[in-house]
mmCIF file of C-alpha atoms in Angstrom:
data_model
loop_
_atom_site.group_PDB
_atom_site.id
_atom_site.type_symbol
_atom_site.label_atom_id
_atom_site.label_comp_id
_atom_site.label_asym_id
_atom_site.label_seq_id
_atom_site.Cartn_x
_atom_site.Cartn_y
_atom_site.Cartn_z
ATOM 1 C CA UNK L 1 86.077 44.431 90.791
ATOM 2 C CA UNK L 2 84.308 47.706 91.386
ATOM 3 C CA UNK L 3 85.002 50.161 94.213
ATOM 4 C CA UNK L 4 82.091 52.281 95.371
ATOM 5 C CA UNK L 5 81.845 55.658 97.105
ATOM 6 C CA UNK L 6 78.201 55.593 98.293
ATOM 7 C CA UNK L 7 76.208 58.777 98.704
ATOM 8 C CA UNK L 8 75.191 59.268 102.316
ATOM 9 C CA UNK L 9 72.510 61.846 101.545
ATOM 10 C CA UNK L 10 71.355 64.209 98.889
ATOM 11 C CA UNK L 11 73.110 67.096 100.642
ATOM 12 C CA UNK L 12 76.796 67.884 100.489
ATOM 13 C CA UNK L 13 78.986 64.967 101.621
ATOM 14 C CA UNK L 14 82.692 65.008 102.379
ATOM 15 C CA UNK L 15 84.405 61.653 101.854
ATOM 16 C CA UNK L 16 88.097 61.261 102.698
ATOM 17 C CA UNK L 17 90.087 58.064 102.202
ATOM 18 C CA UNK L 18 93.470 56.839 101.086
ATOM 19 C CA UNK L 19 94.458 53.822 99.038
ATOM 20 C CA UNK L 20 97.483 52.371 97.267
ATOM 21 C CA UNK L 21 97.910 52.017 93.514
ATOM 22 C CA UNK L 22 100.179 49.371 92.001
ATOM 23 C CA UNK L 23 102.162 50.117 88.879
ATOM 24 C CA UNK L 24 100.583 52.400 86.324
ATOM 25 C CA UNK L 25 97.245 50.611 86.225
ATOM 26 C CA UNK L 26 94.262 52.891 86.932
ATOM 27 C CA UNK L 27 92.369 52.738 90.197
ATOM 28 C CA UNK L 28 88.674 53.368 89.581
ATOM 29 C CA UNK L 29 85.656 54.122 91.712
ATOM 30 C CA UNK L 30 82.016 54.023 90.707
ATOM 31 C CA UNK L 31 79.581 56.596 91.992
ATOM 32 C CA UNK L 32 75.873 56.926 91.287
ATOM 33 C CA UNK L 33 75.058 60.616 91.194
ATOM 34 C CA UNK L 34 71.782 62.498 90.903
ATOM 35 C CA UNK L 35 71.370 65.021 88.129
ATOM 36 C CA UNK L 36 73.097 68.412 88.575
ATOM 37 C CA UNK L 37 75.227 67.122 91.455
ATOM 38 C CA UNK L 38 78.496 68.995 91.874
ATOM 39 C CA UNK L 39 81.563 66.920 92.781
ATOM 40 C CA UNK L 40 84.772 68.546 94.003
ATOM 41 C CA UNK L 41 87.786 66.359 94.742
ATOM 42 C CA UNK L 42 91.173 67.127 96.275
ATOM 43 C CA UNK L 43 93.932 64.534 96.053
ATOM 44 C CA UNK L 44 97.490 64.035 97.290
ATOM 45 C CA UNK L 45 99.853 61.427 95.818
ATOM 46 C CA UNK L 46 102.864 60.204 97.816
ATOM 47 C CA UNK L 47 105.681 57.716 97.323
ATOM 48 C CA UNK L 48 107.725 55.913 99.961
ATOM 49 C CA UNK L 49 110.985 57.674 100.866
ATOM 50 C CA UNK L 50 113.622 55.222 102.141
ATOM 51 C CA UNK L 51 115.703 57.995 103.701
ATOM 52 C CA UNK L 52 112.849 59.562 105.655
ATOM 53 C CA UNK L 53 111.038 56.256 106.190
ATOM 54 C CA UNK L 54 107.696 57.842 105.345
ATOM 55 C CA UNK L 55 105.378 58.605 102.449
ATOM 56 C CA UNK L 56 106.404 61.864 100.750
ATOM 57 C CA UNK L 57 105.251 64.050 97.869
ATOM 58 C CA UNK L 58 107.694 64.943 95.120
ATOM 59 C CA UNK L 59 107.507 66.685 91.743
ATOM 60 C CA UNK L 60 108.148 63.473 89.838
ATOM 61 C CA UNK L 61 104.679 62.118 90.597
ATOM 62 C CA UNK L 62 101.906 62.727 88.058
ATOM 63 C CA UNK L 63 98.267 61.701 88.312
ATOM 64 C CA UNK L 64 95.927 61.331 85.357
ATOM 65 C CA UNK L 65 92.269 61.745 86.352
ATOM 66 C CA UNK L 66 89.338 60.686 84.210
ATOM 67 C CA UNK L 67 85.591 60.679 84.853
ATOM 68 C CA UNK L 68 83.272 58.767 82.508
ATOM 69 C CA UNK L 69 79.471 58.660 82.343
ATOM 70 C CA UNK L 70 78.635 54.947 82.113
ATOM 71 C CA UNK L 71 75.001 55.655 81.270
ATOM 72 C CA UNK L 72 76.067 57.651 78.197
ATOM 73 C CA UNK L 73 78.382 55.176 76.432
ATOM 74 C CA UNK L 74 81.369 56.078 78.646
ATOM 75 C CA UNK L 75 81.205 59.738 77.717
ATOM 76 C CA UNK L 76 84.249 61.384 79.324
ATOM 77 C CA UNK L 77 83.517 64.537 81.294
ATOM 78 C CA UNK L 78 86.937 64.928 82.972
ATOM 79 C CA UNK L 79 90.353 64.275 81.428
ATOM 80 C CA UNK L 80 92.992 65.960 83.526
ATOM 81 C CA UNK L 81 96.654 65.449 84.326
ATOM 82 C CA UNK L 82 98.129 66.946 87.478
ATOM 83 C CA UNK L 83 101.063 66.822 89.841
ATOM 84 C CA UNK L 84 101.352 65.161 93.256
ATOM 85 C CA UNK L 85 98.517 67.291 94.615
ATOM 86 C CA UNK L 86 95.579 68.996 93.004
ATOM 87 C CA UNK L 87 91.859 69.404 92.536
ATOM 88 C CA UNK L 88 89.224 68.268 90.049
ATOM 89 C CA UNK L 89 85.563 69.153 89.718
ATOM 90 C CA UNK L 90 82.593 68.229 87.562
ATOM 91 C CA UNK L 91 78.797 68.360 87.558
ATOM 92 C CA UNK L 92 76.639 65.360 86.736
ATOM 93 C CA UNK L 93 74.693 66.204 83.582
ATOM 94 C CA UNK L 94 72.198 63.384 84.239
ATOM 95 C CA UNK L 95 71.532 60.891 86.981
ATOM 96 C CA UNK L 96 73.486 57.635 86.720
ATOM 97 C CA UNK L 97 76.750 55.814 87.377
ATOM 98 C CA UNK L 98 80.055 57.641 86.954
ATOM 99 C CA UNK L 99 83.493 56.013 86.830
ATOM 100 C CA UNK L 100 86.260 58.051 88.504
ATOM 101 C CA UNK L 101 89.771 56.768 87.713
ATOM 102 C CA UNK L 102 93.280 57.721 88.871
ATOM 103 C CA UNK L 103 96.372 56.618 86.944
ATOM 104 C CA UNK L 104 99.781 57.432 88.500
ATOM 105 C CA UNK L 105 103.235 57.784 86.982
ATOM 106 C CA UNK L 106 106.520 58.486 88.754
ATOM 107 C CA UNK L 107 110.070 59.355 87.723
ATOM 108 C CA UNK L 108 111.670 58.259 91.016
ATOM 109 C CA UNK L 109 112.859 54.921 89.653
ATOM 110 C CA UNK L 110 111.378 52.971 92.565
ATOM 111 C CA UNK L 111 109.465 49.793 91.982
ATOM 112 C CA UNK L 112 105.859 50.717 91.391
ATOM 113 C CA UNK L 113 104.528 47.333 92.484
ATOM 114 C CA UNK L 114 103.720 46.208 96.013
ATOM 115 C CA UNK L 115 105.000 42.766 97.034
ATOM 116 C CA UNK L 116 106.271 40.828 100.033
ATOM 117 C CA UNK L 117 109.829 42.031 99.334
ATOM 118 C CA UNK L 118 108.625 45.571 98.538
ATOM 119 C CA UNK L 119 105.727 46.338 100.928
ATOM 120 C CA UNK L 120 106.055 50.083 100.394
ATOM 121 C CA UNK L 121 105.880 50.011 96.616
ATOM 122 C CA UNK L 122 103.313 51.830 94.557
ATOM 123 C CA UNK L 123 101.675 55.191 95.131
ATOM 124 C CA UNK L 124 99.667 56.228 98.168
ATOM 125 C CA UNK L 125 96.761 58.406 97.056
ATOM 126 C CA UNK L 126 94.734 60.395 99.589
ATOM 127 C CA UNK L 127 91.383 61.507 98.212
ATOM 128 C CA UNK L 128 88.968 64.003 99.744
ATOM 129 C CA UNK L 129 85.722 64.383 97.827
ATOM 130 C CA UNK L 130 82.801 66.706 98.425
ATOM 131 C CA UNK L 131 79.683 65.308 96.780
ATOM 132 C CA UNK L 132 76.460 67.236 97.014
ATOM 133 C CA UNK L 133 74.001 69.652 95.535
ATOM 134 C CA UNK L 134 75.456 72.609 93.709
ATOM 135 C CA UNK L 135 73.678 75.041 95.995
ATOM 136 C CA UNK L 136 75.197 73.468 99.114
ATOM 137 C CA UNK L 137 78.774 73.698 97.869
ATOM 138 C CA UNK L 138 78.194 77.105 96.292
ATOM 139 C CA UNK L 139 76.805 78.366 99.607
ATOM 140 C CA UNK L 140 80.061 77.306 101.286
ATOM 141 C CA UNK L 141 82.010 79.183 98.612
ATOM 142 C CA UNK L 142 79.779 82.226 99.157
ATOM 143 C CA UNK L 143 80.481 82.007 102.873
ATOM 144 C CA UNK L 144 84.211 82.103 102.164
ATOM 145 C CA UNK L 145 83.715 85.052 99.809
ATOM 146 C CA UNK L 146 81.689 86.894 102.446
ATOM 147 C CA UNK L 147 84.443 86.247 104.993
ATOM 148 C CA UNK L 148 87.019 87.634 102.554
ATOM 149 C CA UNK L 149 84.783 90.639 101.887
ATOM 150 C CA UNK L 150 84.486 91.271 105.638
ATOM 151 C CA UNK L 151 88.247 91.094 106.051
ATOM 152 C CA UNK L 152 88.739 93.426 103.098
ATOM 153 C CA UNK L 153 86.242 95.873 104.636
ATOM 154 C CA UNK L 154 88.072 95.768 107.977
ATOM 155 C CA UNK L 155 91.385 96.359 106.205
ATOM 156 C CA UNK L 156 89.886 99.286 104.302
ATOM 157 C CA UNK L 157 88.595 100.784 107.579
ATOM 158 C CA UNK L 158 92.061 100.475 109.097
ATOM 159 C CA UNK L 159 93.566 102.193 106.069
ATOM 160 C CA UNK L 160 91.034 105.014 106.437
ATOM 161 C CA UNK L 161 92.019 105.362 110.109
ATOM 162 C CA UNK L 162 95.691 105.527 109.130
ATOM 163 C CA UNK L 163 94.941 108.198 106.508
ATOM 164 C CA UNK L 164 92.989 110.276 109.049
ATOM 165 C CA UNK L 165 95.861 109.965 111.520
ATOM 166 C CA UNK L 166 98.316 111.075 108.844
ATOM 167 C CA UNK L 167 96.145 114.096 107.984
ATOM 168 C CA UNK L 168 95.896 114.972 111.691
ATOM 169 C CA UNK L 169 99.685 114.714 112.081
ATOM 170 C CA UNK L 170 100.227 116.929 109.020
ATOM 171 C CA UNK L 171 97.785 119.511 110.418
ATOM 172 C CA UNK L 172 99.598 119.484 113.768
ATOM 173 C CA UNK L 173 102.952 119.875 112.000
ATOM 174 C CA UNK L 174 101.578 122.820 109.983
ATOM 175 C CA UNK L 175 100.186 124.422 113.165
ATOM 176 C CA UNK L 176 103.504 123.954 114.972
ATOM 177 C CA UNK L 177 105.373 125.418 111.980
ATOM 178 C CA UNK L 178 103.070 128.454 111.932
ATOM 179 C CA UNK L 179 103.557 128.972 115.671
ATOM 180 C CA UNK L 180 107.333 128.673 115.291
ATOM 181 C CA UNK L 181 107.381 131.185 112.434
ATOM 182 C CA UNK L 182 105.173 133.585 114.432
ATOM 183 C CA UNK L 183 107.437 133.257 117.494
ATOM 184 C CA UNK L 184 110.551 133.840 115.391
ATOM 185 C CA UNK L 185 108.944 136.936 113.820
ATOM 186 C CA UNK L 186 108.139 138.327 117.292
ATOM 187 C CA UNK L 187 111.710 137.717 118.440
ATOM 188 C CA UNK L 188 113.088 139.518 115.361
ATOM 189 C CA UNK L 189 110.741 142.488 115.937
ATOM 190 C CA UNK L 190 111.700 142.664 119.614
ATOM 191 C CA UNK L 191 115.417 142.608 118.739
ATOM 192 C CA UNK L 192 114.889 145.400 116.189
ATOM 193 C CA UNK L 193 112.963 147.482 118.750
ATOM 194 C CA UNK L 194 115.738 146.939 121.277
ATOM 195 C CA UNK L 195 118.332 148.020 118.714
ATOM 196 C CA UNK L 196 116.323 151.164 117.869
ATOM 197 C CA UNK L 197 115.913 152.042 121.570
ATOM 198 C CA UNK L 198 119.588 151.369 122.168
ATOM 199 C CA UNK L 199 120.535 153.562 119.197
ATOM 200 C CA UNK L 200 118.305 156.403 120.332
ATOM 201 C CA UNK L 201 119.685 156.134 123.874
ATOM 202 C CA UNK L 202 123.274 156.188 122.608
ATOM 203 C CA UNK L 203 122.554 159.207 120.394
ATOM 204 C CA UNK L 204 120.912 161.064 123.281
ATOM 205 C CA UNK L 205 123.819 160.270 125.609
ATOM 206 C CA UNK L 206 126.370 161.370 123.004
ATOM 207 C CA UNK L 207 124.454 164.599 122.431
ATOM 208 C CA UNK L 208 124.250 165.213 126.177
ATOM 209 C CA UNK L 209 127.971 164.554 126.658
ATOM 210 C CA UNK L 210 128.838 166.837 123.743
ATOM 211 C CA UNK L 211 126.777 169.649 125.248
ATOM 212 C CA UNK L 212 128.336 169.053 128.641
ATOM 213 C CA UNK L 213 131.901 169.213 127.305
ATOM 214 C CA UNK L 214 131.124 172.352 125.286
ATOM 215 C CA UNK L 215 129.817 174.097 128.414
ATOM 216 C CA UNK L 216 132.836 173.005 130.402
ATOM 217 C CA UNK L 217 135.142 174.346 127.708
ATOM 218 C CA UNK L 218 133.406 177.710 127.616
ATOM 219 C CA UNK L 219 133.630 178.121 131.360
#
C-alpha cells in the first residue's frame, strides 16, 4: 500500500509528520514532483525508553534513506545512512513519481515489532520535509546568510569601537606619563635651585661670620 505526501502548491511547502516503523522493513512514501524541484528533509528517529517512559533518541539507532525515480526504472538518486537525526536533500531531475524510503536499525535489543503485548515497539520517525522550487528554498538560505552577514558586520563594528577605545586609552596613558615626567623634572629642578640658593646663603653667612670674628679679634 502506498503512502503519499501530496504537493499543496508549486511553491515551497513544509510538511511535518511522524509515523512508526515495525522491524527493519522500509517505510516508503511516494511523491510526484515537478522538474527541478528541491526537496530538503530533516528526520528524527526515537525508540521507547522504559525507564523514562517516553520516546528517546540514542546513538544505537541508524536510518537508511533511499530515494528512487520510478519514472526512470527506479533510478536511485539518494542512498544515505545516518544516525538518529539528520538531513537529506535532492533535486528532481525530471517530473514524475519519486519513492522515498526509510529503513531503521537499532542496537538497543528491544523488540522492533509493535503488538498488543508490546505497544511501544518499533521506531518513531518524525519527518519534516520542505518541498518547493529551488529559488524559494535558496531565497530562504540567502536570507539566513544575509542575517549572518549583518551580525558579522555588527560584530566588526563593535570590534572597531573597542580598538578605538583602546587607542584612546593608550593616548591618555601616554599623555599622563608625559605630564608626570614633566612634573617630576620641574620638582628636581626646583630642589636643585633650592640647594644652590641654600649653599650660596650658607657660604655668604660663613664669610660674614669669619669677617666678623676677625674684626673682633683685631679690636
